[in-house]
Coordinates of C-alpha atoms and ligand atoms in Angstrom, one line a residue:
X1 CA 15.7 0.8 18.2
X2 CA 12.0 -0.3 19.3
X3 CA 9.5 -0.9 17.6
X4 CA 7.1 2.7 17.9
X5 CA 5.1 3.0 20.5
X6 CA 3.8 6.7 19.4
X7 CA 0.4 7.2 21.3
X8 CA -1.6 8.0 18.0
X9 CA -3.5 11.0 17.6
X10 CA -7.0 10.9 16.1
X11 CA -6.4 12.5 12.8
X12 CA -8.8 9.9 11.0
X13 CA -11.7 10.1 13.3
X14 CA -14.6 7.7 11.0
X15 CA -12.5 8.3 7.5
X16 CA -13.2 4.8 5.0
X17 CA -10.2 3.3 4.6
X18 CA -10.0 0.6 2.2
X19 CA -6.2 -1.1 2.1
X20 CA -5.0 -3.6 0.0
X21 CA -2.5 -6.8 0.9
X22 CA -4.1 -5.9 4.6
X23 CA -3.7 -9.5 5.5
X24 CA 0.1 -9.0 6.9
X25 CA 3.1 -7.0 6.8
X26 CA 3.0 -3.3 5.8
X27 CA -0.8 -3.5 5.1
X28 CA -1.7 -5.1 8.5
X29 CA 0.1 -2.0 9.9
X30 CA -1.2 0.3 8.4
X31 CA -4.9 -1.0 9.1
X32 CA -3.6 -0.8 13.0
X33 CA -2.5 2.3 12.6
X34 CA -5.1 4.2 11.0
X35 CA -8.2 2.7 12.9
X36 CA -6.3 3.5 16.2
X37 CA -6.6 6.9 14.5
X38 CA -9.6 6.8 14.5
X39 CA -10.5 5.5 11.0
X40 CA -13.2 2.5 9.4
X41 CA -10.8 0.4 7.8
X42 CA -11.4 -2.4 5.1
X43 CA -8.1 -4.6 4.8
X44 CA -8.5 -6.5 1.5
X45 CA -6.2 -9.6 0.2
X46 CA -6.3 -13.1 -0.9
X47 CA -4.9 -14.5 2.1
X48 CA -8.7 -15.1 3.7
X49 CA -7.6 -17.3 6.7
X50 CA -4.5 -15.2 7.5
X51 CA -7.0 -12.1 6.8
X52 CA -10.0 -13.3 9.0
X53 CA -7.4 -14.3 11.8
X54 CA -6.4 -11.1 12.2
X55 CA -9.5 -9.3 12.0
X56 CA -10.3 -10.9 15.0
X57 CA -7.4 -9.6 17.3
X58 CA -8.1 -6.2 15.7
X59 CA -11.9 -6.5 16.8
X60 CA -11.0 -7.7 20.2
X61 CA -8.2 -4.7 20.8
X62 CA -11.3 -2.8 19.8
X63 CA -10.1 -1.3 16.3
X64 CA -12.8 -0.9 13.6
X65 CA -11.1 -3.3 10.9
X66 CA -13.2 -5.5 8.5
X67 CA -11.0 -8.1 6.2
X68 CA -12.5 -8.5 2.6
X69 CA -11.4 -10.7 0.2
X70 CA -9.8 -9.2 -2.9
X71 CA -7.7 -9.8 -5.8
X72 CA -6.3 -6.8 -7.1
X73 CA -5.8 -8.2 -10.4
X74 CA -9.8 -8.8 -10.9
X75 CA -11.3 -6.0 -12.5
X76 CA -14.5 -7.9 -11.3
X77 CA -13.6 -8.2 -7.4
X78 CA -12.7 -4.6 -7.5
X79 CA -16.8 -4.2 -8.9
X80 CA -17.5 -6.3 -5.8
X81 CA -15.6 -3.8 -3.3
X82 CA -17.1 -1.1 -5.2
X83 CA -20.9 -2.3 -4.0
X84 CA -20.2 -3.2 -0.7
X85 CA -18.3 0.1 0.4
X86 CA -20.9 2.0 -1.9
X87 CA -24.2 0.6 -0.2
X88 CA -21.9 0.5 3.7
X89 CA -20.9 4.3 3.6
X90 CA -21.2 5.7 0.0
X91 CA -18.0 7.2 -0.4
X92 CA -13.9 6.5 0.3
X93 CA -11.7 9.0 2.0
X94 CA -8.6 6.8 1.8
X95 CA -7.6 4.0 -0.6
X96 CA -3.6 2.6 0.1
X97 CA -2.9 0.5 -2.9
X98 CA -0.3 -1.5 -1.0
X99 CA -0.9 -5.1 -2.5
X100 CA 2.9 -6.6 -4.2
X101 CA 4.9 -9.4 -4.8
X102 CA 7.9 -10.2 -5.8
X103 CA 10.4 -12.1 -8.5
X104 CA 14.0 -12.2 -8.6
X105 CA 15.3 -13.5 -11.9
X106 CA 18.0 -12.0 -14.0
X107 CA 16.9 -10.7 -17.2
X108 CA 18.1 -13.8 -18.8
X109 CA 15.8 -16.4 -17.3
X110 CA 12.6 -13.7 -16.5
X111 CA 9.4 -15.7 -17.7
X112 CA 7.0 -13.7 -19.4
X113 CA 4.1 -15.0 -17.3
X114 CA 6.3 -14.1 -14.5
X115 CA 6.9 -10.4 -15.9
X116 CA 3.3 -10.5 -16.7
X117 CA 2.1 -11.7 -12.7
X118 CA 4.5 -8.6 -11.3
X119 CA 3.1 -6.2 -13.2
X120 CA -0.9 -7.2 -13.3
X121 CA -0.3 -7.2 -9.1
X122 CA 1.6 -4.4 -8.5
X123 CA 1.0 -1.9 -11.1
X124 CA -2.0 -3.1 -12.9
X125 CA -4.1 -3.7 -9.7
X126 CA -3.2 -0.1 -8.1
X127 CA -4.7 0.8 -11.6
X128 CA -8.2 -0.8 -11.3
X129 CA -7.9 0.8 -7.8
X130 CA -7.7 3.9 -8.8
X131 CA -10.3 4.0 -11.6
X132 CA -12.7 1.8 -9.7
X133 CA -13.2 3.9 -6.7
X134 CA -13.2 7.0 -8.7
X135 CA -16.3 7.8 -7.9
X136 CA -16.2 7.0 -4.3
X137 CA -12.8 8.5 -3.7
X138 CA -15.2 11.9 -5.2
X139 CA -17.4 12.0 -3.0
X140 CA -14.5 11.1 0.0
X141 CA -13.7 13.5 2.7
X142 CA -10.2 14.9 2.1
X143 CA -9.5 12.2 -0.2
X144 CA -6.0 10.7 -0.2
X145 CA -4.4 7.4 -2.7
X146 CA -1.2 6.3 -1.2
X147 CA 0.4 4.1 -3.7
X148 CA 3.3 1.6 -2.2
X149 CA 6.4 1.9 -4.6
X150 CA 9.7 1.1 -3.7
X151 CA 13.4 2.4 -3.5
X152 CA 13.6 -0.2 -6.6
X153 CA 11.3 2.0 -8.3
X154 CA 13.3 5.2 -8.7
X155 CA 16.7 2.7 -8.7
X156 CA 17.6 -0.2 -10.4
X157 CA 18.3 -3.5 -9.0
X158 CA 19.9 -6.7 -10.4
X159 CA 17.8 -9.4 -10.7
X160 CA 14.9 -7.4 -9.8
X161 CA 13.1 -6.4 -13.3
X162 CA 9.9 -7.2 -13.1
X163 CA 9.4 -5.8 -9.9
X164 CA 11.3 -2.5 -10.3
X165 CA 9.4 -1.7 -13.7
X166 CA 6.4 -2.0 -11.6
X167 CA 7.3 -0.4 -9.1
X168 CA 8.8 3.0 -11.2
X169 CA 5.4 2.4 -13.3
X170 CA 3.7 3.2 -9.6
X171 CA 5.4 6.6 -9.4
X172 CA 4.3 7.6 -13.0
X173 CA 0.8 6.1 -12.2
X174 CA 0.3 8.6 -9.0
X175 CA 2.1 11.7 -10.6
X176 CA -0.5 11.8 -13.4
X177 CA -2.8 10.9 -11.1
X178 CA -2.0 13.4 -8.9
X179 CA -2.6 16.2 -11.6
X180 CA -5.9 14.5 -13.2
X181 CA -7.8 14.2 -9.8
X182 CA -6.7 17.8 -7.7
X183 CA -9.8 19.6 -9.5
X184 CA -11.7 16.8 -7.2
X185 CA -9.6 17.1 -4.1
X186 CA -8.5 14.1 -4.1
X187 CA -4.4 13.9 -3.7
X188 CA -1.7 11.0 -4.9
X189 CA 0.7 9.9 -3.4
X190 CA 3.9 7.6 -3.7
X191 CA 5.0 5.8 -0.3
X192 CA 8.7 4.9 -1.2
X193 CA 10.0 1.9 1.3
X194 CA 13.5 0.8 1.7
X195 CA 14.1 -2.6 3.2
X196 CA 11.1 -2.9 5.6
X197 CA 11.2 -6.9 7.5
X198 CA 7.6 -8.6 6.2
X199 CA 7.4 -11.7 4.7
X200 CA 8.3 -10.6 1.0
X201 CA 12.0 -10.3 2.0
X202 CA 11.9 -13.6 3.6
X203 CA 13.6 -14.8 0.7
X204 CA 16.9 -12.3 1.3
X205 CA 18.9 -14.3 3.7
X206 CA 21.8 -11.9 3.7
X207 CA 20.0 -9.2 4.9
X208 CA 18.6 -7.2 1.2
X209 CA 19.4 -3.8 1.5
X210 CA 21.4 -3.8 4.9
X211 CA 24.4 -3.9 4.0
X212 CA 23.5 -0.5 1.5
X213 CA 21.4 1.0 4.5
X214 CA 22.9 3.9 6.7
X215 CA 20.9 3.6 9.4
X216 CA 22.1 -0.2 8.9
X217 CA 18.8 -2.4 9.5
X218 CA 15.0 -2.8 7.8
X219 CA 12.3 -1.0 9.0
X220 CA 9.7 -2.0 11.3
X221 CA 6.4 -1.8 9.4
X222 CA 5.1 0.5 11.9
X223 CA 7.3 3.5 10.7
X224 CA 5.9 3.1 7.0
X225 CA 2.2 3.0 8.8
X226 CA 3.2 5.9 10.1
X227 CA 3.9 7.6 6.6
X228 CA 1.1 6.3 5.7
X229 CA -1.3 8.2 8.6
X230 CA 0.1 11.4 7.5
X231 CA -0.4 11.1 3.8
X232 CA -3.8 9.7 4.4
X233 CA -4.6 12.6 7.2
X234 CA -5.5 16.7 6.7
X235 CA -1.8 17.5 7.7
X236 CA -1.0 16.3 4.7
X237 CA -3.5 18.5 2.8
X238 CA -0.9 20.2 0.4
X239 CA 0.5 17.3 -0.6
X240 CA -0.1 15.3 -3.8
X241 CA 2.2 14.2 -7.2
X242 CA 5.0 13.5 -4.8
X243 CA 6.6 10.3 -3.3
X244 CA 7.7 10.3 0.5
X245 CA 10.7 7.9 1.1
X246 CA 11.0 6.2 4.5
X247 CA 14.4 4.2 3.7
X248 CA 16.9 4.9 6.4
X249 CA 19.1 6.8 4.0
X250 CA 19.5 4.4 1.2
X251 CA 18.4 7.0 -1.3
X252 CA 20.7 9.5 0.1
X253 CA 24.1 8.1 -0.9
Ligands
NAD1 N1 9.2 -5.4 2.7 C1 10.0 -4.6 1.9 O1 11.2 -4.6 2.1 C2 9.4 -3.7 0.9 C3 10.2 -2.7 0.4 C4 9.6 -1.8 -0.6 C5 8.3 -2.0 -1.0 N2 7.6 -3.0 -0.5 C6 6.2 -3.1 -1.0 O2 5.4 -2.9 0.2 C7 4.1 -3.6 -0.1 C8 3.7 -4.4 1.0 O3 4.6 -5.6 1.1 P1 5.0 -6.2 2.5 O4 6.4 -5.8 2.7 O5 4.0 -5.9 3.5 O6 5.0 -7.8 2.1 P2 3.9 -8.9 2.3 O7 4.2 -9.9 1.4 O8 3.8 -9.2 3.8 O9 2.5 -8.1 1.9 C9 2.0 -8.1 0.6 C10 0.5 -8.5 0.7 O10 0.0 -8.3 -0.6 C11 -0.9 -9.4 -0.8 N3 -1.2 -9.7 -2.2 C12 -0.4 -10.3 -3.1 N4 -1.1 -10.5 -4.3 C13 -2.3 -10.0 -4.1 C14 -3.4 -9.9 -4.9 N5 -3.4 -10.3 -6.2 N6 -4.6 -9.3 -4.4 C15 -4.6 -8.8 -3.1 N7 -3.5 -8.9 -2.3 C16 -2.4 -9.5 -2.8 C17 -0.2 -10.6 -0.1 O11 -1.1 -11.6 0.2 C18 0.3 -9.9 1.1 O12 -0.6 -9.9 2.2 C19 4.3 -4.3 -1.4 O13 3.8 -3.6 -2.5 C20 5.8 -4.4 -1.6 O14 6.3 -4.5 -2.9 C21 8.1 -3.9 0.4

């Protein structure tokens, strides 16, 4: 299959976007996509040369995508983002808590600082996200979190601990967060990838998921992006507390 090509409508026409591991990968995509919709996007990460690299080409194709530098883990940097979006538009509509990484170790030989690094990125920074633009995300336009699980949230995977108690801690993270924050509007959301191909699963040279895949390949990051655009948009204004999967049918069997 190609990668999509889908002429985007403009569902996000000047929504604040801020997205986080926006350097590459999933996060890059999804910056593309939802300024091409029309949004203001702010792609934070730690990767600044990668990060300001690609800002450019997304200035020069004309998209309306600012990197930041941010560590999600930094209860202090998220202070920082807090200022700067507060004083640029004083609010956020969106806010896709995307950032990840990943460890493979059997339960045996799983290092507590690594346990500890897996869950202070992936679960622990969504956290700070989430309470830290509280008060923007209030006064947001049809406010929408998209938090990035994983099919190894709701599954298991050997050698995968760290990262699949993160990433089920994600789902119980949005859920309540979905029912604390509706009396402001504002919905939560799981995104639930299978095997999409970004540099994280560099490290799988037999393929990851594949093999388990029905429709029998990753996805491009594009087709999470564009989960992500509809979660983030007013068609998706009934939707919160949930996860969407976008797997190719590994859940299914
Ligand atoms: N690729 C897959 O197969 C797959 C499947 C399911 C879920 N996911 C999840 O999707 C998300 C995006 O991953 P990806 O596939 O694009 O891989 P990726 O490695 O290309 O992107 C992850 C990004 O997060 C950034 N990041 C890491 N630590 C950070 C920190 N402390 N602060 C800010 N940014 C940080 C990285 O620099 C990188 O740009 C991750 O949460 C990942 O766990 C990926």
């Amino acid at each position: 299959m190609s990668e999509n090509t889908y002429a985007a409508p403009q569902r996000l026409d000047g929504r604040i976007v801020l997205i986080t591991g926006g350097a590459r990968g999933q996060g890059a995509a999804h910056a593309k996509r939802l300024a091409s919709e029309g949004a203001i996007v702010y792609a934070a990460d730690v990767l600044d040369d990668l990060g300001k690299e690609a800002e450019s080409a997304w200035k020069d194709a004309g998209l309306d995508i600012s990197y930041v530098h941010l560590d999600v883990t930094s209860p202090e940097a998220w202070q920082a983002i807090y200022q700067k979006l507060h004083s640029d538009h004083g609010r956020l509509d969106v806010l896709v808590n995307n950032a990840g990484i990943v460890d493979v170790s059997t339960l045996e030989e799983l290092d507590l600082a690594v346990w500890n690094r897996v869950l202070s990125v992936n679960l622990t920074g969504a956290f700070l996200g989430l309470q830290s633009m509280l008060p923007l995300l209030k006064a947001g336009k049809g406010s929408s979190v998209i938090n990035t699980s994983s099919i190894f949230g709701p599954q298991g995977a050997i050698g995968y601990a760290a990262y699949a108690a993160s990433k089920a801690g994600l789902l119980g993270l949005s859920r309540t967060a979905a029912l604390e924050l509706a009396e402001h509007g504002i919905r939560v959301n799981s995104l639930v990838p299978g095997g999409v191909s970004t540099p994280i699963n560099e490290h799988e040279k037999d393929g990851g998921v594949i093999p388990e895949t029905p429709l029998a390949r990753r996805a491009h990051a594009t087709e999470l992006a564009a989960a992500v655009a509809f979660l983030a948009s007013d068609d998706a204004s009934f939707v919160t507390g949930t996860e969407l999967v976008v797997d190719g049918g590994f859940s299914a069997r």
